[in-house]
Amino acid sequence: MKEQENSRGEQLRKALSYTKKNGYDRVDRAELEAMDAYCTGYKQFLDAGKTERECVDRTIALAEAAGFRAYQRGMALKPGDKVYRANRGKAVMLAVLGRRGLDQGVNIAAAHIDSPRLDLKQNPLYEADELAFLKTHYYGGLRKYQWVTIPLELHGVVALKSGQVVRVSVGNGEGDPLFTVDDLLPHLGAEQSRKPLGEAIPAESLNILVGSRPLADDEGSDRVKLSILELLNRKYGIVEEDFISAELSAVPAFRASDVGFDRSLIGAYGHDDRVCAYASLAAILQLNDPERTAVCMLADKEEIGSEGVTGMKSAAFDTFMEDLCQSQNVPLRACYERSFCLSADVTAAYDPNFAEVYEKRNSALVNCGMGLCKYTGARGKSGASDASAELVAYVRRVLDGAGVVWQMAELGKADQGGGGTVAVFMAERNIDTLDAGVPVLSMHAPFETVSKLDCYMTFKGVKAIYEAK
Ligand code: MN
Ligand code: MN
């Protein structure tokens, strides 16, 4: 009698209850090998792309190697064609033309390739007490205390009045020097230590140390600064005034590395959101002859609200899509209203060290796969796209059909904070949109952590979306 009851309970449990399972209990050996190979490619992508510009360059190189060509307005297109268009070197869009017409809509994955960092101000270089520094204005939502006393690289461009653009990349080459921001020693830090974490490091103290050696045989002022300017002039042909039209960013000098004795995790700068950008890119590069047209959008400026000409609010995306549509005499709005977009962006992984800010039942767990967010936002879903139940059901069907390990995710406890993605800007275009991405530990920190299994499952998930009929 007792045994029968148990077995009935077991049956009901199996039939009716929903329990999240660790992805490692759901994948086979072949899949784990594919995961490792995929993650090796991802780590290379991270090391090659420390800024959105570098990510665009890397994307174009990989795309051209996979048979994509730059799309020019008016170019004839046929099913199976692979095209891309870069937007001012900071965002890039790729498409693989489907067998069905664009009037049937497209499958989009939209991720972003900008990450939090320290941007140089337009008049950055100064000398104080015979040390040279660069002034910064931080980009994106970063916790300032995390950015002091870590090794930094300098990446970006200096645009000269002549029209010439000089690329700068210092720190990632063999034997390159690095940079850093100082912090106070504990011996003298008593007062600073009593301040709230968010106030202990003021933004205007995030000054990057770049030199200390004065110009020889000179009695004038600012000899260290002058010596740095001489070095920059020799190497890049620039003068101090050229900083005015430069975009230079200090980014963490960490290489993407396996984390853990079991190597199950990846630590790196910029997982948010290059982990979803790479998933969206790798998946479209493998696509051949899809039923519906697949579009990969790698956007800039998500970290500051998707503003600007290279952000997701920009008409550059609509222009690209309209150009594709015009090649088939399809109105853009007719394409949009039948399209689907996966807003591929990271979510917060539940961290047992800070359990109090999460609601575990609805948090993304490391190794439980791609995290789907029906809504993001803050204070009662403000700023969220909030996908419909029907749309979530559609994605469940597609992902389960492709054997993707996935989970539902919400950023943290209600009223604990919140965040946003590009989803709302896609939805405003009348495109059905759902947020999904890799759960991240220490999001926005100089060294973020993700699980290899979750990276790979997000790639599989995006690929399933591209291939969905
Ligand atoms: Mn993001
Ligand atoms: Mn972010």
Coordinates of C-alpha atoms and ligand atoms in Angstrom, one line a residue:
M1 CA 0.0 0.0 0.0
K2 CA 2.7 2.5 1.0
E3 CA 4.8 1.7 -2.0
Q4 CA 1.8 2.3 -4.4
E5 CA 1.2 5.7 -2.8
N6 CA 4.8 6.6 -3.3
S7 CA 4.8 5.7 -6.9
R8 CA 1.6 7.6 -7.5
G9 CA 3.2 10.6 -5.9
E10 CA 6.3 10.2 -8.1
Q11 CA 4.1 9.9 -11.2
L12 CA 2.2 13.1 -10.3
R13 CA 5.4 14.9 -9.5
K14 CA 6.9 13.9 -12.8
A15 CA 3.8 14.8 -14.7
L16 CA 2.8 18.0 -13.0
S17 CA 5.7 19.7 -11.2
Y18 CA 8.3 22.0 -12.8
T19 CA 11.8 21.6 -11.4
K20 CA 14.9 23.2 -12.8
K21 CA 17.8 20.7 -13.5
N22 CA 21.5 21.4 -13.7
G23 CA 22.5 21.5 -17.4
Y24 CA 25.4 19.1 -16.8
D25 CA 22.8 16.4 -15.9
R26 CA 21.0 17.0 -19.3
V27 CA 23.8 17.0 -21.9
D28 CA 25.9 14.2 -23.3
R29 CA 29.6 13.9 -23.9
A30 CA 29.5 15.0 -27.6
E31 CA 27.7 18.2 -26.5
L32 CA 30.3 18.9 -23.9
E33 CA 33.0 18.7 -26.5
A34 CA 31.1 21.0 -28.8
M35 CA 30.7 23.4 -25.8
D36 CA 34.5 23.5 -25.2
A37 CA 35.3 24.2 -28.8
Y38 CA 32.7 26.9 -28.9
C39 CA 34.0 28.5 -25.8
T40 CA 37.6 28.5 -27.2
G41 CA 36.3 30.6 -30.1
Y42 CA 34.5 32.9 -27.7
K43 CA 37.5 33.6 -25.6
Q44 CA 39.5 34.5 -28.7
F45 CA 36.6 36.9 -29.7
L46 CA 36.8 38.5 -26.3
D47 CA 40.6 39.0 -26.4
A48 CA 40.3 40.5 -29.9
G49 CA 37.4 42.8 -29.1
K50 CA 37.9 45.1 -26.1
T51 CA 35.8 47.9 -27.6
E52 CA 32.7 48.0 -29.9
R53 CA 35.0 49.1 -32.8
E54 CA 37.3 46.1 -32.3
C55 CA 34.3 43.8 -32.0
V56 CA 32.9 45.2 -35.3
D57 CA 36.3 44.6 -37.0
R58 CA 36.5 41.1 -35.7
T59 CA 32.9 40.4 -36.7
I60 CA 33.5 41.6 -40.3
A61 CA 36.6 39.4 -40.6
L62 CA 34.7 36.3 -39.3
A63 CA 31.7 37.1 -41.5
E64 CA 33.7 37.6 -44.7
A65 CA 35.6 34.4 -44.0
A66 CA 32.1 32.7 -43.8
G67 CA 31.0 34.1 -47.1
F68 CA 29.2 37.3 -46.1
R69 CA 29.7 40.4 -48.2
A70 CA 29.1 44.1 -47.6
Y71 CA 25.5 45.0 -48.6
Q72 CA 25.1 48.0 -50.8
R73 CA 21.6 49.6 -51.3
G74 CA 20.0 48.2 -54.4
M75 CA 22.0 45.0 -54.6
A76 CA 19.9 42.1 -55.8
L77 CA 19.3 39.4 -53.2
K78 CA 18.3 35.7 -53.5
P79 CA 17.6 33.1 -50.8
G80 CA 20.8 31.9 -49.1
D81 CA 22.6 35.2 -49.7
K82 CA 24.7 36.4 -46.7
V83 CA 25.2 40.1 -46.2
Y84 CA 26.3 42.6 -43.6
R85 CA 26.5 46.3 -43.0
A86 CA 28.6 48.2 -40.4
N87 CA 27.2 51.3 -38.9
R88 CA 30.1 53.9 -38.5
G89 CA 32.4 51.1 -37.4
K90 CA 30.7 50.8 -34.0
A91 CA 27.7 48.6 -34.7
V92 CA 27.1 45.9 -37.3
M93 CA 24.1 44.0 -38.8
L94 CA 24.2 40.7 -40.6
A95 CA 21.5 38.8 -42.6
V96 CA 21.1 35.5 -44.2
L97 CA 18.2 35.6 -46.7
G98 CA 15.6 33.0 -46.2
R99 CA 13.6 31.0 -48.7
R100 CA 10.5 32.8 -47.7
G101 CA 9.9 36.4 -48.6
L102 CA 10.6 39.3 -46.2
D103 CA 6.8 39.9 -46.1
Q104 CA 6.8 36.8 -43.8
G105 CA 9.0 38.5 -41.3
V106 CA 12.5 37.8 -40.1
N107 CA 14.1 36.1 -37.1
I108 CA 16.3 38.6 -35.3
A109 CA 18.9 38.3 -32.5
A110 CA 19.9 41.7 -31.1
A111 CA 22.9 42.0 -28.7
H112 CA 25.2 44.8 -27.8
I113 CA 29.0 45.0 -28.1
D114 CA 29.7 48.1 -25.9
S115 CA 30.7 47.4 -22.3
P116 CA 31.3 49.6 -19.2
R117 CA 34.7 51.2 -19.1
L118 CA 36.7 54.4 -18.4
D119 CA 36.5 56.8 -21.4
L120 CA 39.1 59.6 -21.6
K121 CA 37.8 63.1 -21.4
Q122 CA 38.5 65.4 -24.4
N123 CA 41.2 67.3 -22.6
P124 CA 42.6 64.4 -20.6
L125 CA 46.4 64.8 -20.1
Y126 CA 47.8 66.7 -17.1
E127 CA 50.7 66.6 -14.7
A128 CA 50.4 66.8 -10.9
D129 CA 53.5 66.9 -8.7
E130 CA 55.6 65.3 -11.4
L131 CA 53.2 62.5 -12.2
A132 CA 51.2 62.4 -15.5
F133 CA 47.6 61.4 -15.5
L134 CA 44.6 61.1 -17.9
K135 CA 41.2 62.3 -16.8
T136 CA 38.3 59.9 -17.4
H137 CA 34.5 60.0 -17.6
Y138 CA 33.2 56.6 -16.9
Y139 CA 30.9 54.9 -19.5
G140 CA 28.0 52.8 -18.3
G141 CA 26.9 51.7 -14.9
L142 CA 30.1 50.7 -13.1
R143 CA 30.9 50.4 -9.5
K144 CA 33.9 52.8 -9.2
Y145 CA 35.6 51.1 -6.3
Q146 CA 36.2 48.1 -8.6
W147 CA 38.2 50.1 -11.2
V148 CA 41.1 51.2 -9.0
T149 CA 44.4 49.3 -8.7
I150 CA 43.7 47.0 -11.6
P151 CA 45.8 46.8 -14.8
L152 CA 44.3 48.7 -17.7
E153 CA 44.8 48.9 -21.4
L154 CA 44.1 51.8 -23.7
H155 CA 42.1 51.3 -26.9
G156 CA 40.5 53.6 -29.4
V157 CA 41.0 56.1 -32.1
V158 CA 42.4 59.6 -32.6
A159 CA 40.7 61.4 -35.5
L160 CA 43.0 64.0 -37.0
K161 CA 41.8 67.3 -38.6
S162 CA 43.2 65.9 -41.9
G163 CA 40.6 63.1 -41.8
Q164 CA 43.1 60.5 -41.0
V165 CA 42.1 58.2 -38.2
V166 CA 44.9 56.8 -35.9
R167 CA 44.2 53.6 -34.1
V168 CA 45.5 53.2 -30.6
S169 CA 45.9 49.9 -28.8
V170 CA 48.3 49.8 -25.9
G171 CA 48.4 46.9 -23.4
N172 CA 47.3 43.9 -25.3
G173 CA 50.5 43.5 -27.3
E174 CA 53.5 41.4 -26.1
G175 CA 55.6 43.5 -23.7
D176 CA 53.2 46.5 -23.8
P177 CA 53.1 48.8 -20.8
L178 CA 49.8 48.9 -18.8
F179 CA 48.1 51.7 -16.9
T180 CA 46.2 51.9 -13.6
V181 CA 44.2 54.1 -11.3
D182 CA 45.6 54.6 -7.8
D183 CA 43.8 54.0 -4.5
L184 CA 44.6 54.9 -0.9
L185 CA 46.7 52.7 1.3
P186 CA 44.9 51.1 4.3
H187 CA 47.3 52.9 6.6
L188 CA 45.8 56.3 5.5
G189 CA 42.4 55.0 4.4
A190 CA 40.5 55.1 7.7
E191 CA 38.3 58.0 6.7
Q192 CA 37.7 56.7 3.2
S193 CA 36.8 53.3 4.6
R194 CA 33.9 54.8 6.6
K195 CA 32.3 56.2 3.5
P196 CA 29.5 54.3 1.7
L197 CA 30.9 52.1 -1.1
G198 CA 29.3 54.2 -3.7
E199 CA 31.0 57.4 -2.5
A200 CA 34.4 56.2 -1.4
I201 CA 35.8 56.6 -5.0
P202 CA 34.5 59.8 -6.6
A203 CA 34.3 59.8 -10.4
E204 CA 36.8 62.6 -10.6
S205 CA 39.4 60.6 -8.8
L206 CA 39.4 57.9 -11.6
N207 CA 42.6 59.4 -13.1
I208 CA 44.8 57.0 -15.0
L209 CA 48.5 57.1 -14.2
V210 CA 50.5 57.2 -17.4
G211 CA 54.0 58.4 -16.6
S212 CA 56.5 59.8 -14.2
R213 CA 59.8 60.5 -16.1
P214 CA 60.5 64.1 -16.7
L215 CA 62.0 65.5 -19.9
A216 CA 65.7 65.6 -19.6
D217 CA 67.8 68.8 -19.7
D218 CA 64.8 71.1 -19.3
E219 CA 64.0 73.7 -16.6
G220 CA 60.4 74.4 -17.7
S221 CA 57.0 73.3 -16.2
D222 CA 55.2 70.0 -16.8
R223 CA 58.3 68.1 -17.9
V224 CA 56.6 64.7 -17.3
K225 CA 53.6 65.6 -19.4
L226 CA 55.8 67.1 -22.1
S227 CA 57.8 63.9 -22.2
I228 CA 54.6 61.8 -22.7
L229 CA 53.4 64.1 -25.5
E230 CA 56.8 63.6 -27.2
L231 CA 56.3 59.8 -27.0
L232 CA 52.8 60.0 -28.3
N233 CA 53.9 62.3 -31.2
R234 CA 56.6 59.9 -32.1
K235 CA 54.4 56.8 -32.0
Y236 CA 51.1 58.2 -33.4
G237 CA 51.9 61.6 -35.0
I238 CA 49.5 63.4 -32.7
V239 CA 49.7 66.5 -30.6
E240 CA 47.7 67.4 -27.4
E241 CA 44.9 69.2 -29.3
D242 CA 44.1 65.9 -31.1
F243 CA 42.7 64.4 -27.9
I244 CA 39.7 66.7 -28.6
S245 CA 38.6 64.5 -31.5
A246 CA 39.7 61.2 -30.0
E247 CA 37.7 58.2 -28.5
L248 CA 40.1 56.5 -26.2
S249 CA 38.9 54.0 -23.5
A250 CA 40.7 52.4 -20.6
V251 CA 39.6 48.8 -20.3
P252 CA 40.7 46.0 -18.0
A253 CA 43.9 44.3 -19.1
F254 CA 42.6 40.8 -18.2
R255 CA 42.7 37.9 -20.8
A256 CA 39.7 35.8 -21.1
S257 CA 40.5 32.7 -18.9
D258 CA 39.0 29.5 -17.7
V259 CA 37.9 29.9 -14.0
G260 CA 37.8 27.0 -11.5
F261 CA 39.8 23.8 -11.0
D262 CA 37.2 22.1 -13.3
R263 CA 37.5 24.9 -15.9
S264 CA 33.7 25.1 -16.1
L265 CA 33.6 28.9 -16.0
I266 CA 35.1 31.8 -18.0
G267 CA 36.3 35.0 -16.4
A268 CA 36.8 38.1 -18.6
Y269 CA 36.1 41.7 -19.2
G270 CA 33.0 42.5 -21.3
H271 CA 30.9 39.3 -21.1
D272 CA 28.0 41.9 -20.9
D273 CA 27.2 41.6 -23.7
R274 CA 29.8 40.1 -25.9
V275 CA 28.8 36.7 -24.6
C276 CA 25.4 37.1 -26.3
A277 CA 26.9 39.0 -29.3
Y278 CA 29.3 36.2 -30.0
A279 CA 26.4 33.6 -29.6
S280 CA 24.3 35.6 -32.1
L281 CA 27.2 36.0 -34.5
A282 CA 28.5 32.4 -34.3
A283 CA 25.0 31.1 -34.9
I284 CA 24.4 33.2 -38.0
L285 CA 27.8 32.4 -39.4
Q286 CA 26.7 28.7 -39.4
L287 CA 23.4 29.3 -41.0
N288 CA 22.7 28.0 -44.5
D289 CA 19.5 28.4 -46.5
P290 CA 17.1 29.2 -43.6
E291 CA 13.4 29.2 -44.1
R292 CA 13.0 32.7 -42.7
T293 CA 15.5 35.4 -43.1
A294 CA 17.8 35.6 -40.1
V295 CA 19.2 39.0 -38.9
C296 CA 21.9 39.5 -36.3
M297 CA 22.2 43.0 -34.8
L298 CA 25.2 43.9 -32.8
A299 CA 24.5 47.3 -31.3
D300 CA 26.5 50.0 -29.6
K301 CA 25.5 52.3 -26.7
E302 CA 23.2 49.9 -24.8
E303 CA 25.1 50.6 -21.6
I304 CA 24.0 54.3 -21.7
G305 CA 20.5 53.8 -22.9
S306 CA 20.8 52.7 -26.5
E307 CA 21.0 56.4 -27.5
G308 CA 22.9 57.9 -30.4
V309 CA 23.4 57.2 -34.0
T310 CA 25.0 53.7 -33.3
G311 CA 22.6 52.7 -30.6
M312 CA 19.5 50.5 -31.0
K313 CA 17.2 53.6 -31.1
S314 CA 19.1 54.7 -34.3
A315 CA 17.3 54.4 -37.6
A316 CA 20.4 52.7 -39.0
F317 CA 18.7 49.3 -38.2
D318 CA 15.5 50.4 -40.0
T319 CA 17.5 51.6 -42.9
F320 CA 19.3 48.3 -43.3
M321 CA 16.0 46.4 -43.0
E322 CA 14.2 48.7 -45.4
D323 CA 17.0 48.3 -47.9
L324 CA 16.6 44.5 -47.7
C325 CA 12.8 44.8 -47.9
Q326 CA 12.9 47.1 -50.9
S327 CA 14.9 44.5 -52.9
Q328 CA 11.7 42.4 -52.6
N329 CA 9.2 45.3 -52.8
V330 CA 8.0 44.6 -49.3
P331 CA 7.0 47.5 -47.0
L332 CA 9.2 47.6 -43.9
R333 CA 6.2 47.7 -41.5
A334 CA 4.8 44.5 -43.1
C335 CA 8.1 42.8 -42.4
Y336 CA 8.4 44.1 -38.8
E337 CA 4.9 43.0 -37.8
R338 CA 5.6 39.4 -38.6
S339 CA 9.1 39.4 -37.2
F340 CA 10.5 38.0 -34.0
C341 CA 13.4 39.4 -32.0
L342 CA 15.4 37.7 -29.3
S343 CA 16.9 40.6 -27.3
A344 CA 20.1 38.7 -26.5
D345 CA 21.5 40.3 -23.4
V346 CA 22.9 38.9 -20.2
T347 CA 21.0 38.5 -17.0
A348 CA 22.2 38.3 -13.4
A349 CA 23.2 34.9 -12.1
Y350 CA 22.0 34.0 -8.6
D351 CA 25.0 34.5 -6.3
P352 CA 24.9 32.6 -3.0
N353 CA 27.3 35.1 -1.5
F354 CA 24.7 37.8 -2.0
A355 CA 21.5 35.7 -1.6
E356 CA 19.6 38.6 0.0
V357 CA 19.1 40.5 -3.2
Y358 CA 17.8 37.6 -5.2
E359 CA 14.5 35.8 -5.2
K360 CA 15.9 32.3 -5.9
R361 CA 12.8 30.7 -7.2
N362 CA 12.8 33.2 -10.2
S363 CA 16.6 33.8 -10.5
A364 CA 18.8 32.4 -13.2
L365 CA 21.2 29.7 -11.8
V366 CA 24.7 29.1 -13.1
N367 CA 24.7 26.0 -15.4
C368 CA 20.9 25.9 -15.8
G369 CA 21.2 27.3 -19.4
M370 CA 20.1 30.4 -21.3
G371 CA 18.0 32.7 -19.1
L372 CA 14.7 34.0 -20.6
C373 CA 13.4 37.2 -19.2
K374 CA 9.7 37.8 -19.9
Y375 CA 10.3 41.3 -18.6
T376 CA 13.1 43.5 -17.2
G377 CA 12.7 47.0 -15.8
A378 CA 12.4 48.3 -12.3
R379 CA 9.8 49.4 -9.8
G380 CA 6.8 47.5 -11.1
K381 CA 8.3 46.6 -14.5
S382 CA 8.9 50.2 -15.5
G383 CA 10.9 50.4 -18.7
A384 CA 10.2 46.8 -19.6
S385 CA 9.0 45.4 -22.9
D386 CA 7.2 42.5 -21.1
A387 CA 6.7 39.8 -23.8
S388 CA 3.3 38.2 -24.1
A389 CA 2.5 34.8 -22.7
E390 CA 1.9 33.6 -26.3
L391 CA 5.4 34.7 -27.3
V392 CA 7.0 33.0 -24.3
A393 CA 5.1 29.8 -25.3
Y394 CA 6.5 30.1 -28.8
V395 CA 10.0 30.4 -27.6
R396 CA 9.6 27.5 -25.2
R397 CA 8.4 25.4 -28.1
V398 CA 11.4 26.4 -30.3
L399 CA 14.0 25.9 -27.7
D400 CA 12.6 22.6 -26.4
G401 CA 12.4 21.4 -30.0
A402 CA 16.2 22.1 -30.5
G403 CA 17.3 20.5 -27.2
V404 CA 18.3 23.8 -25.6
V405 CA 18.8 23.9 -21.9
W406 CA 17.1 27.1 -20.7
Q407 CA 15.5 28.6 -17.6
M408 CA 13.3 31.6 -16.7
A409 CA 15.2 34.5 -15.1
E410 CA 14.4 37.7 -13.3
L411 CA 17.2 40.1 -12.4
G412 CA 16.7 40.2 -8.6
K413 CA 14.1 40.7 -6.0
A414 CA 11.2 43.1 -6.9
D415 CA 12.2 46.6 -5.8
Q416 CA 15.8 45.6 -5.3
G417 CA 16.9 47.4 -8.4
G418 CA 16.5 46.6 -12.0
G419 CA 17.8 47.0 -15.5
G420 CA 17.0 47.3 -19.2
T421 CA 18.0 46.0 -22.6
V422 CA 17.4 46.8 -26.3
A423 CA 14.1 44.8 -26.1
V424 CA 11.9 47.8 -25.6
F425 CA 13.3 49.6 -28.7
M426 CA 12.7 46.5 -30.8
A427 CA 9.2 46.2 -29.4
E428 CA 8.5 49.9 -30.3
R429 CA 9.2 48.9 -33.9
N430 CA 6.2 46.6 -33.7
I431 CA 8.5 43.5 -33.5
D432 CA 7.6 40.8 -31.0
T433 CA 10.5 40.7 -28.7
L434 CA 11.7 38.5 -25.8
D435 CA 14.8 39.0 -23.6
A436 CA 17.2 36.1 -23.3
G437 CA 20.8 35.6 -22.5
V438 CA 23.6 34.2 -20.4
P439 CA 23.5 34.6 -16.6
V440 CA 26.5 36.5 -15.3
L441 CA 28.2 36.7 -11.9
S442 CA 29.7 40.1 -11.0
M443 CA 28.0 41.8 -13.9
H444 CA 29.6 45.1 -15.0
A445 CA 32.8 44.4 -12.9
P446 CA 36.2 44.5 -14.7
F447 CA 36.3 40.7 -14.5
E448 CA 32.9 39.1 -15.0
T449 CA 32.2 35.3 -14.8
V450 CA 29.9 33.1 -16.8
S451 CA 29.4 29.3 -17.2
K452 CA 30.6 27.6 -20.3
L453 CA 27.4 25.5 -20.4
D454 CA 25.3 28.7 -20.3
C455 CA 27.4 30.3 -23.1
Y456 CA 27.0 27.3 -25.3
M457 CA 23.3 26.9 -24.6
T458 CA 22.7 30.5 -25.5
F459 CA 24.4 29.9 -28.8
K460 CA 22.2 26.9 -29.4
G461 CA 19.2 28.9 -28.4
V462 CA 19.9 31.8 -30.8
K463 CA 20.6 29.3 -33.6
A464 CA 17.2 27.6 -33.0
I465 CA 15.5 31.0 -33.1
Y466 CA 17.2 31.9 -36.5
E467 CA 16.2 28.5 -37.8
A468 CA 12.6 28.7 -36.6
K469 CA 9.9 28.5 -39.3
Ligands
MN1 MN 23.8 44.1 -21.4
MN2 MN 25.1 46.0 -19.0

